[in-house]
Tab-separated table of C-alpha atoms and ligand atoms in Angstrom:
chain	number	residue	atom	x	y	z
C	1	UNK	CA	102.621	81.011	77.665
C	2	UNK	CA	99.687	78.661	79.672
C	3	UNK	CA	99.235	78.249	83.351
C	4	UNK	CA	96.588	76.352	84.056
C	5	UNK	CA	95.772	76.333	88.125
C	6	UNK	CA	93.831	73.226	88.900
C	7	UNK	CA	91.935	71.963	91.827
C	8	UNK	CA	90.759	75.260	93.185
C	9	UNK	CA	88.760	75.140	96.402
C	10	UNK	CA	86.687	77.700	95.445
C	11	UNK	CA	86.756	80.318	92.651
C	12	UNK	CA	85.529	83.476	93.215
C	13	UNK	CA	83.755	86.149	91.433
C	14	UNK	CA	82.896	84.275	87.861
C	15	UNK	CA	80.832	86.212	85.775
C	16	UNK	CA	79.815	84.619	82.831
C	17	UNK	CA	78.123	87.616	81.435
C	18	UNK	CA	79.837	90.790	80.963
C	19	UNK	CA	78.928	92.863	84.139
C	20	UNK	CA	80.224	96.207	84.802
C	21	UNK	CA	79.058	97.330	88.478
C	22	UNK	CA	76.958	95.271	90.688
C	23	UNK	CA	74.375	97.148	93.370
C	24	UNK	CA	72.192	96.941	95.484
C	25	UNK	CA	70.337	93.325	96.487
C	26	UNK	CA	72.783	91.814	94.182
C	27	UNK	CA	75.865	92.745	96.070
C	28	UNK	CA	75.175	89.705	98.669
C	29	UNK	CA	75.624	87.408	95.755
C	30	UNK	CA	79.115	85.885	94.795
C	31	UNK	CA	79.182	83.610	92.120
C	32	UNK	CA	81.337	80.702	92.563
C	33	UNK	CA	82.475	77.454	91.323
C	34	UNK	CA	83.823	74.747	93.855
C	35	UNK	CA	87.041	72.577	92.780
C	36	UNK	CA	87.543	74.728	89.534
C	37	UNK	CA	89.975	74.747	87.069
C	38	UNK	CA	91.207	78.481	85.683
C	39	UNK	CA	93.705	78.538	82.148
C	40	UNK	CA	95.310	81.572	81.779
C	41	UNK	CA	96.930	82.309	78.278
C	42	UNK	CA	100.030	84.917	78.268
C	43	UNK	CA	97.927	87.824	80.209
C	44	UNK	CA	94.518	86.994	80.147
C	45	UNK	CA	91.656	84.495	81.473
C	46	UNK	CA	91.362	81.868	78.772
C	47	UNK	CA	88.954	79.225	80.200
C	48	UNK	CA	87.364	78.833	83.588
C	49	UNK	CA	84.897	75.815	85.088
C	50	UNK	CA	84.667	72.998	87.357
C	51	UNK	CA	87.672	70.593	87.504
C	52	UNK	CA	85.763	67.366	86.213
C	53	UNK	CA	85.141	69.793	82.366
C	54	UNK	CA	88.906	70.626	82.377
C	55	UNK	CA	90.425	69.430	78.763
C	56	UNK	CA	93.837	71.535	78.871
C	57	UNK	CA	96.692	69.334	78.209
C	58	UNK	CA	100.808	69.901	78.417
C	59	UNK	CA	100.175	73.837	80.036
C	60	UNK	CA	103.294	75.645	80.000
C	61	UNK	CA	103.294	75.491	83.906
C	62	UNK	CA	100.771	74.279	86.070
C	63	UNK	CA	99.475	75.328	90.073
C	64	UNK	CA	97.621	72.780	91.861
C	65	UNK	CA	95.369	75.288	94.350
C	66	UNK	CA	94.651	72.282	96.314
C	67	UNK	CA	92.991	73.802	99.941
C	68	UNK	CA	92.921	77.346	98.307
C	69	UNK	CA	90.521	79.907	97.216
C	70	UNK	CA	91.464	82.209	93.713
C	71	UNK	CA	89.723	85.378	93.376
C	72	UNK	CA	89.982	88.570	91.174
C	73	UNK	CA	92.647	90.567	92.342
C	74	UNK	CA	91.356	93.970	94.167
C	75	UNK	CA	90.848	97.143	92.875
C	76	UNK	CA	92.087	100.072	94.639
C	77	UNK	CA	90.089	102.975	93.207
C	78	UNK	CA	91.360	106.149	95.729
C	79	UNK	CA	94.885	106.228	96.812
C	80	UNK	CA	97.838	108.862	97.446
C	81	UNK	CA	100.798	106.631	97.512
C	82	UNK	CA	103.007	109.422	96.115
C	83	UNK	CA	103.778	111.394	99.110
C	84	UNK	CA	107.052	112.329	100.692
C	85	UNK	CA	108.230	111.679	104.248
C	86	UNK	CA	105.444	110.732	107.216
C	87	UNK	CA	103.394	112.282	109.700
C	88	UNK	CA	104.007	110.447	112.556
C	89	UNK	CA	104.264	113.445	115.090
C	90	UNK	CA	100.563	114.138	113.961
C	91	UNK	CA	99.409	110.557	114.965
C	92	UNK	CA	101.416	111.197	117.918
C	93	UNK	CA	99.209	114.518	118.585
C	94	UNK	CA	95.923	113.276	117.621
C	95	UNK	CA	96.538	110.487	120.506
C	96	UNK	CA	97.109	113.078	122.564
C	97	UNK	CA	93.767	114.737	122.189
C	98	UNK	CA	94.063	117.187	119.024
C	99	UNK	CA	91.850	116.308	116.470
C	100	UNK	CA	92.428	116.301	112.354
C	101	UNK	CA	90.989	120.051	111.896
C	102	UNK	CA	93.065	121.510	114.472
C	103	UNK	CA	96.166	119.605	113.461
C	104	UNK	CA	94.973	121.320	110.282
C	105	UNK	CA	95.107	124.434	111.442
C	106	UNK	CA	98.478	124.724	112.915
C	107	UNK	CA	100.025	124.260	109.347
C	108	UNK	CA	100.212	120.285	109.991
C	109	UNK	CA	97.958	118.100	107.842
C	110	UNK	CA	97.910	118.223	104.177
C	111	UNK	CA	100.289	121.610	104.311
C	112	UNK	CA	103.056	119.464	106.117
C	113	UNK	CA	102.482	116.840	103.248
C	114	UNK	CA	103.130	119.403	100.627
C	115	UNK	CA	105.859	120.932	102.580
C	116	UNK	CA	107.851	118.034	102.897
C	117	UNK	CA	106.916	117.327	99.107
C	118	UNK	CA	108.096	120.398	97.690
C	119	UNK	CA	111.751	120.129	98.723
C	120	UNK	CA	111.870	116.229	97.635
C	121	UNK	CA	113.341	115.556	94.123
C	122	UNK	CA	111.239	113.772	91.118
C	123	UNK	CA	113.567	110.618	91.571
C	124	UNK	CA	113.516	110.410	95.533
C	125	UNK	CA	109.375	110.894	95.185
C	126	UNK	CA	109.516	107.998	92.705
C	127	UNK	CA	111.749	105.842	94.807
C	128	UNK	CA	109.656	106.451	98.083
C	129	UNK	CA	106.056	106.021	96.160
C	130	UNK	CA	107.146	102.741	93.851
C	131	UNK	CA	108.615	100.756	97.185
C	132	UNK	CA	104.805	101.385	98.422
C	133	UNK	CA	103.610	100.381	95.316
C	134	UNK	CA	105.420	96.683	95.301
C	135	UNK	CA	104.373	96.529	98.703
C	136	UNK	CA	100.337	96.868	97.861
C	137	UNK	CA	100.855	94.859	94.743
C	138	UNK	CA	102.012	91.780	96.903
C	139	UNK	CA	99.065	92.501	99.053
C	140	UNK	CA	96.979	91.732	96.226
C	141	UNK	CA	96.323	95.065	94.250
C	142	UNK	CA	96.198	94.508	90.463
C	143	UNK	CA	94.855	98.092	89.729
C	144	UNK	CA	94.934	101.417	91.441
C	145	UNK	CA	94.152	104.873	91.407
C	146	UNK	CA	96.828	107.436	92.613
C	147	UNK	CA	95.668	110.961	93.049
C	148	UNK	CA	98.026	114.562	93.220
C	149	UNK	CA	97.572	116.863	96.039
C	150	UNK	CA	100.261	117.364	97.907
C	151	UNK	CA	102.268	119.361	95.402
C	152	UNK	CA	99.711	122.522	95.608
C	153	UNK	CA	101.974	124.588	93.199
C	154	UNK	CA	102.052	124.142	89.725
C	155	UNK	CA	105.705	123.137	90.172
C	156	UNK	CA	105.209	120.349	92.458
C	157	UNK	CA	101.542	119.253	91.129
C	158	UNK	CA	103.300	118.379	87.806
C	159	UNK	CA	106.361	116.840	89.864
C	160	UNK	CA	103.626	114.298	91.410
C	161	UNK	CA	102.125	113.619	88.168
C	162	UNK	CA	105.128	112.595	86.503
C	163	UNK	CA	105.997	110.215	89.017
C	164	UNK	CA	102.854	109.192	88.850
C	165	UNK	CA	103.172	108.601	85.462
C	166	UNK	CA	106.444	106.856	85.654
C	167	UNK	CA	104.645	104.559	88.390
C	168	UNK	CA	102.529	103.777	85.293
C	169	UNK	CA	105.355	102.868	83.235
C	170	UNK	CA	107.372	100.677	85.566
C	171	UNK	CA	105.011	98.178	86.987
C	172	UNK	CA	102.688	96.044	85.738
C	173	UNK	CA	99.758	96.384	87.282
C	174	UNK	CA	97.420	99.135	85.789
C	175	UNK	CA	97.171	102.588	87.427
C	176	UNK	CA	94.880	105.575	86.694
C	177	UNK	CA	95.729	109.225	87.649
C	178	UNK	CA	94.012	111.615	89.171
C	179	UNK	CA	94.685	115.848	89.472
C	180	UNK	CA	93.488	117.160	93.048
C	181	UNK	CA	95.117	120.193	92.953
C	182	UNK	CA	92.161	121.486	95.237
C	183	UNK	CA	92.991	119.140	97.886
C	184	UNK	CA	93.857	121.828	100.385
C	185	UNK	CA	94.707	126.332	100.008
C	186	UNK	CA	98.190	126.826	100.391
C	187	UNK	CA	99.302	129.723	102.796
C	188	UNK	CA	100.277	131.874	100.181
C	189	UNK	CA	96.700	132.516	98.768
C	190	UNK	CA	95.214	132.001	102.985
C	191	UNK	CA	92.587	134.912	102.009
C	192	UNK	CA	92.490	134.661	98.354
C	193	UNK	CA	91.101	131.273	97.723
C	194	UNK	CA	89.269	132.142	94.513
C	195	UNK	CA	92.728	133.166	93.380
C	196	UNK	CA	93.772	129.416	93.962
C	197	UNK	CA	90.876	128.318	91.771
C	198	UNK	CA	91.780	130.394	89.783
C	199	UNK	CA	95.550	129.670	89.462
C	200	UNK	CA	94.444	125.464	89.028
C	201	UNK	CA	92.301	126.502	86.448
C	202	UNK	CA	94.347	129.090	84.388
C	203	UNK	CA	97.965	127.415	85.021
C	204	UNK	CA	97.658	123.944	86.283
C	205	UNK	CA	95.271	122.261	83.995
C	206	UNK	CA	96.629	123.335	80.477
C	207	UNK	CA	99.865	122.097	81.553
C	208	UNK	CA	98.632	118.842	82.559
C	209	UNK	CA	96.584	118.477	79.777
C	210	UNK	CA	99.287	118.774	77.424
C	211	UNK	CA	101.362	116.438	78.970
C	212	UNK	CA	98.568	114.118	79.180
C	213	UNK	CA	99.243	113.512	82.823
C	214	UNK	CA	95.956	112.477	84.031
C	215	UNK	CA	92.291	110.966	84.107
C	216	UNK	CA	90.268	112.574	86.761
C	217	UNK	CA	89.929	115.780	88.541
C	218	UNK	CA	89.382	115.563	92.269
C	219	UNK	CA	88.453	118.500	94.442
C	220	UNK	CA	88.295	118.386	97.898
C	221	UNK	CA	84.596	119.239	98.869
C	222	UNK	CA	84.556	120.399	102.263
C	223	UNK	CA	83.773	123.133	104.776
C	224	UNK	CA	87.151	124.833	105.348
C	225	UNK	CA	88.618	123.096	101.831
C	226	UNK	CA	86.484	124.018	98.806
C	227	UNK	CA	82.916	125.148	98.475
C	228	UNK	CA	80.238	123.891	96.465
C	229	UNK	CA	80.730	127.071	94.152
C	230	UNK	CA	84.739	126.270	94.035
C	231	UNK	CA	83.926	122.733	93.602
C	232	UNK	CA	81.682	123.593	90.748
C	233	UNK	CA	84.309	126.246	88.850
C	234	UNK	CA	86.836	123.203	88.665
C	235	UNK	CA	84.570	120.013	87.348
C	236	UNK	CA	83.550	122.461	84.516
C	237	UNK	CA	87.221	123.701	84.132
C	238	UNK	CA	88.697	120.074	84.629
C	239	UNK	CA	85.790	118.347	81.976
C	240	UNK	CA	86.903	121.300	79.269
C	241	UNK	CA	90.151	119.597	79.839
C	242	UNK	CA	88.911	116.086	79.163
C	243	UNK	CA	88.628	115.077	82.770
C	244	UNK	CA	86.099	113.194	84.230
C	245	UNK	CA	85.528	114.257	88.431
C	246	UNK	CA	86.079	111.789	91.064
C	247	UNK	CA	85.741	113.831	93.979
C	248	UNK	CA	85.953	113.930	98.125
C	249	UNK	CA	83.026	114.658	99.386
C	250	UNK	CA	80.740	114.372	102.837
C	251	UNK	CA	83.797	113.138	104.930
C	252	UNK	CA	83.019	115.532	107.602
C	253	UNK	CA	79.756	117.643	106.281
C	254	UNK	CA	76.623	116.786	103.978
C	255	UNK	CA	75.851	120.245	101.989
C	256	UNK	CA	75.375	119.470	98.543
C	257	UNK	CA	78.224	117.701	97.266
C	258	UNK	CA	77.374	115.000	95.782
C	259	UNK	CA	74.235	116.237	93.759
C	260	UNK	CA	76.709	118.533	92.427
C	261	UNK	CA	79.260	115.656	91.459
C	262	UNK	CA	75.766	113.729	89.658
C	263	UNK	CA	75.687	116.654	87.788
C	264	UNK	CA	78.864	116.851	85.923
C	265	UNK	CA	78.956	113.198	85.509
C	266	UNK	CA	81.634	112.334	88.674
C	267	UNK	CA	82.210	108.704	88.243
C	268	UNK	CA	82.443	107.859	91.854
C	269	UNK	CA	81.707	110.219	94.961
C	270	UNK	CA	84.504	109.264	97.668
C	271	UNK	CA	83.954	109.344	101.739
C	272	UNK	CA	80.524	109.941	102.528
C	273	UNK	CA	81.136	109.379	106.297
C	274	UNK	CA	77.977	111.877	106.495
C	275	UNK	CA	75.217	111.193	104.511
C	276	UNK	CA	71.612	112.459	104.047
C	277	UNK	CA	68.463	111.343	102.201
C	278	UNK	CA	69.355	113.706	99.719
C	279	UNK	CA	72.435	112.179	98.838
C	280	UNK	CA	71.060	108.530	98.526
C	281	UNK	CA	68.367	110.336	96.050
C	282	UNK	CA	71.067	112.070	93.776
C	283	UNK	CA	72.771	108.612	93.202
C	284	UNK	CA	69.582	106.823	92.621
C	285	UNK	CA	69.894	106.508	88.837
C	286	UNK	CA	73.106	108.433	88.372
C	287	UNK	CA	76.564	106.385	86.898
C	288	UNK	CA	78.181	107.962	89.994
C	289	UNK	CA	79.050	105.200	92.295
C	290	UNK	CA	79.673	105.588	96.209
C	291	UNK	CA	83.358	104.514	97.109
C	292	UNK	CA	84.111	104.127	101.098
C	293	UNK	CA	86.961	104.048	102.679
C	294	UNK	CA	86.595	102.571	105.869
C	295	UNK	CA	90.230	102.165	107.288
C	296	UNK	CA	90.380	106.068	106.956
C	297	UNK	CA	87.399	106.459	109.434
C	298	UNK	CA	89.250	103.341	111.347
C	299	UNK	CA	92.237	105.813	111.960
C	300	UNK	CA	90.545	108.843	112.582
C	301	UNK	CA	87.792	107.310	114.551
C	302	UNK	CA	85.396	109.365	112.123
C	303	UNK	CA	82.261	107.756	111.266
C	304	UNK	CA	81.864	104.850	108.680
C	305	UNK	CA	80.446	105.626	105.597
C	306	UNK	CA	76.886	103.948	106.245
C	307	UNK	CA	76.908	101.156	103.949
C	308	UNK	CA	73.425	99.469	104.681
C	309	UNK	CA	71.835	102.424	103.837
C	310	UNK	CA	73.618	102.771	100.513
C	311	UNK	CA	73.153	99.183	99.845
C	312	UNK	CA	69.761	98.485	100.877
C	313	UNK	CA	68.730	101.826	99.123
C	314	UNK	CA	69.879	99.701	95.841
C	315	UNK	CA	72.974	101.237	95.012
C	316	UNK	CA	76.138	100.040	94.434
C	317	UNK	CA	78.709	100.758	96.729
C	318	UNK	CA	83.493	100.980	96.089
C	319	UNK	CA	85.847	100.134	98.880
C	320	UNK	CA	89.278	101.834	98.465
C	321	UNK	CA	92.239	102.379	100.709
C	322	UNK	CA	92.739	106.275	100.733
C	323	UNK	CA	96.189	105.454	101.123
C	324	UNK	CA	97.857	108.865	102.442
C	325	UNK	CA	100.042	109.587	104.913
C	326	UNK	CA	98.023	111.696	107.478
C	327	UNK	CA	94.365	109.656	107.746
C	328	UNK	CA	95.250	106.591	106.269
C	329	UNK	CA	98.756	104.919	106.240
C	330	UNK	CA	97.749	101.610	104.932
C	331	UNK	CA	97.189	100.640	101.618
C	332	UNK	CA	95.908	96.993	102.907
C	333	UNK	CA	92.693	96.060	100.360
C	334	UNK	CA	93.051	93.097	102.700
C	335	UNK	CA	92.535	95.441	105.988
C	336	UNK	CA	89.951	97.487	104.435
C	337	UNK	CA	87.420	94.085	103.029
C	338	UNK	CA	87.788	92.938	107.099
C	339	UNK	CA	86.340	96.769	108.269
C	340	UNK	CA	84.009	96.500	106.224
C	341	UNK	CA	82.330	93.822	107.436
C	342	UNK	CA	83.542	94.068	110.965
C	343	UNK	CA	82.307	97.888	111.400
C	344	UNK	CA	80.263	99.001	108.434
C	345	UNK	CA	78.259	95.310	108.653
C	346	UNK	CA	78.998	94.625	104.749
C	347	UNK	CA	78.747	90.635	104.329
C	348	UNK	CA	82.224	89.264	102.911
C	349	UNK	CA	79.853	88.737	99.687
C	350	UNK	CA	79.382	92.522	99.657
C	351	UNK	CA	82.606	93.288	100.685
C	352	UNK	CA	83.885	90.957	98.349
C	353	UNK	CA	82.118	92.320	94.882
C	354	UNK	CA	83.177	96.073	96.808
C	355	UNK	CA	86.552	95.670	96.531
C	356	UNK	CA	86.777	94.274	92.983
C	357	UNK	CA	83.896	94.432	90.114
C	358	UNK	CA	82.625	97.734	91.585
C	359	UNK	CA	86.310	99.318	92.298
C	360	UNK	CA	87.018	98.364	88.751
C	361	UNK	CA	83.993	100.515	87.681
C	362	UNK	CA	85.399	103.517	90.178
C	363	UNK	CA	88.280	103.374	87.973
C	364	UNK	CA	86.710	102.874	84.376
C	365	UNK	CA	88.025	99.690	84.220
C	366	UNK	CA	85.713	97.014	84.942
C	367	UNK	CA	85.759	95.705	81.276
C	368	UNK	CA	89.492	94.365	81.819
C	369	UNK	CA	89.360	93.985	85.878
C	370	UNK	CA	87.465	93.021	88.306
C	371	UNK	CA	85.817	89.366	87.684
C	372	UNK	CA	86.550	86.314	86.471
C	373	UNK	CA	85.215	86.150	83.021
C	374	UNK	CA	86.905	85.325	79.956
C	375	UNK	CA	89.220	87.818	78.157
C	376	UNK	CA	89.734	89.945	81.197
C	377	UNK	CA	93.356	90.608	82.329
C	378	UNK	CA	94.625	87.417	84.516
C	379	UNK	CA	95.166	89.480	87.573
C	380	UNK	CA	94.469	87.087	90.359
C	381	UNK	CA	95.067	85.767	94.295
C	382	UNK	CA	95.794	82.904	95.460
C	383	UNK	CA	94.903	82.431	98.777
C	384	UNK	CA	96.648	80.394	101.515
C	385	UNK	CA	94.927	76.929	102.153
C	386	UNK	CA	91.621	78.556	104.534
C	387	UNK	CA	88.591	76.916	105.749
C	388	UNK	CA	86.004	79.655	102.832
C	389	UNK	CA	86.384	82.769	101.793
C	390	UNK	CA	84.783	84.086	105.094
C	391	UNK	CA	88.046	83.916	106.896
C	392	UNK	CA	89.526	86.365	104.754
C	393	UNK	CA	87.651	89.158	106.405
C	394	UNK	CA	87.921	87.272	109.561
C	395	UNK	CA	90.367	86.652	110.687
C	396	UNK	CA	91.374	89.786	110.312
C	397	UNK	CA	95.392	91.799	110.217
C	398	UNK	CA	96.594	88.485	109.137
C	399	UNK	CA	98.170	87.514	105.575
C	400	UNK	CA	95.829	84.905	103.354
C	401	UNK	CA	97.700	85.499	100.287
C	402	UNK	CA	99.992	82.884	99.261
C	403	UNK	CA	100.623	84.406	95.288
C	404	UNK	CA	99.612	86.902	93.198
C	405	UNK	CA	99.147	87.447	89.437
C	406	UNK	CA	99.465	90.083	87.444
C	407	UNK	CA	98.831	89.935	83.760
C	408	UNK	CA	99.121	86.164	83.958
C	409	UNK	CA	103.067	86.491	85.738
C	410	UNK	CA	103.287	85.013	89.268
C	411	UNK	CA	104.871	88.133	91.037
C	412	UNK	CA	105.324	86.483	94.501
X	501	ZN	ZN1	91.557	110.722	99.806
């Protein structure tokens, strides 16, 4: 099967050379080629360049992007789209002056999540979490990361794995796991946290480990959450398991998190809303890249991870969703490219290369995903006919996307 789309507008994101993050300086640059030609051949990029060098003849189908702009598809490197229910009363509360930690505190939060997760059967979980799925996937998601954490018992972590693994198995864009059983202490171990630790480390992890349910380990680094000592007990635990860390860290305090996270070998450090000098100098050097996620700070009206200070310090910087249902009920890429540059002062080239090569990397993946070079996965978007790629981030809250590919198959 060969669709060949001709008479692209612009084409975004073509790297010739085999790139696998891009930082710093470099993240303002956005290789293009103006009225391209792209052949895809059954599910990956076979040929790219301008329209005058295109020799294809009799393509299986063919898409005349006439007026449009094709770009990689983006790369969703932090959700959790497998939840249960809503917390609408919170956003209700929050309005009405409470803030997150005290919502916290009165058993809503992350503790209503799991609530309303534990009495929710495997199939209605799966139903609930693959609708939101389709949904991102037409927004123009070709991979994503989905994270556990609202099961806290071993019972209901496993439950969110599996669906999480039957995600994996029913749709065709790619999608990596991730175990956060430390994303918040249930009330039954209130005064015995270390027990908790304890009880992901002794019972969780060998079963999910032997069911092979997962990539990453994900604690939730945080005054009031998990320690720097916790934190540490469960990347060494979760690595003897095979299990790379991803973690949360600095959404609401800087203490030490993510020099700890360098130091086991975390492949991205996620949040960062607070930052010190400290943190910028345990990246410098480190694999570990810096994922933001600004619509979360949008919603909570939390501080935006400070971008130009990550940038211009020469790293390379993620944008995710944190799709979830109490900071961040949007799984939008689309939303989160336009924050970026509307509040965190990213250029759309910035944003751009944020949202795909370097989410790619924040999920392992940016040898398949992420740009257009040839032999990656054809995951693309078509845009709508727009005046440059600027107006994507633009003109904001609106939808650009006319089709989307995944794995070289139109899905929309
Ligand atoms: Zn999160």
């Amino acid at each position: 099967m060969t669709i060949l789309i001709t008479n692209i507008k612009e084409l975004l994101q073509v790297r010739e050379e085999n790139v696998s993050l891009i930082a710093g300086k470099s993240m303002k640059e956005l290789p293009s080629i103006k009225d391209a030609y792209l052949l895809i051949e059954n599910d990956r990029i076979a040929d790219f360049g301008a329209m005058e060098n295109c020799a294809t003849q009799n393509p299986d189908q063919t898409i005349d992007a006439r007026g449009k702009i094709v770009l990689p598809t983006w790369c969703d490197s932090h959700s959790h789209i497998v939840f249960a229910g809503n917390r609408e009363q919170e956003f209700v509360d929050r309005i009405n002056g409470l803030s997150y930690e005290e919502i916290a505190n009165r058993g809503g939060g992350i503790l209503n999540s799991a609530k309303i997760l534990g009495r929710t059967d495997e199939d209605d979980l799966f139903n609930q979490s693959l609708k939101r799925v389709h949904e991102v996937m037409k927004m123009g998601t070709g991979i994503l990361e989905i994270k556990s954490g609202y099961g806290l018992t071993l019972e209901s972590e496993v439950k969110m794995l599996r669906v999480i693994k039957r995600i994996k198995n029913t749709v065709p864009i790619k999608i990596k796991a991730t175990f956060l059983g430390a994303h918040a202490l249930p009330l039954k171990f209130k005064n015995t946290k270390r027990a908790y630790v304890d009880h992901i480390i002794n019972d969780m992890l060998p079963v999910i480990f032997k069911e092979n349910l997962a990539d990453y380990i994900d604690v939730f680094c945080e005054k009031g959450y998990f320690s720097l000592e916790d934190t540490e007990r469960l990347l060494v635990a979760g690595k003897q398991f095979g299990l790379t860390p991803k973690i949360h860290v600095n959404q609401f305090n800087a203490f030490g998190g993510v020099a700890l996270a360098v130091k086991y070998g975390a492949l991205s450090v996620d949040h960062l809303e607070e930052l010190k000098d400290d943190d910028i100098l345990a990246l410098t050097g480190s694999k570990t890249i810096p994922v933001a996620l600004p619509t979360c700070s949008y919603f909570l009206g939390i501080p935006y991870t400070p971008a130009r200070q990550i940038i211009d310090a020469g790293l390379p910087l993620a944008l995710a969703t944190d799709y979830n249902p109490g900071s961040t009920p949007s799984g939008n890429m689309n939303f989160v490219v336009s924050t970026a540059c509307i509040k965190m002062k990213m250029t759309p080239e910035e944003a751009i290369n944020a949202a795909t090569i370097n989410g790619a990397y924040a999920m392992g993946c940016s040898d398949d995903y992420g740009s257009i070079s040839i032999g990656k996965k054809a995951n693309l978007i078509i845009t709508k006919d727009i005046p440059s790629y600027n107006y994507l981030p633009y003109a904001f809250g609106d939808n650009h996307i006319e089709q989307v590919i995944i794995n070289g198959q139109i899905i929309n």
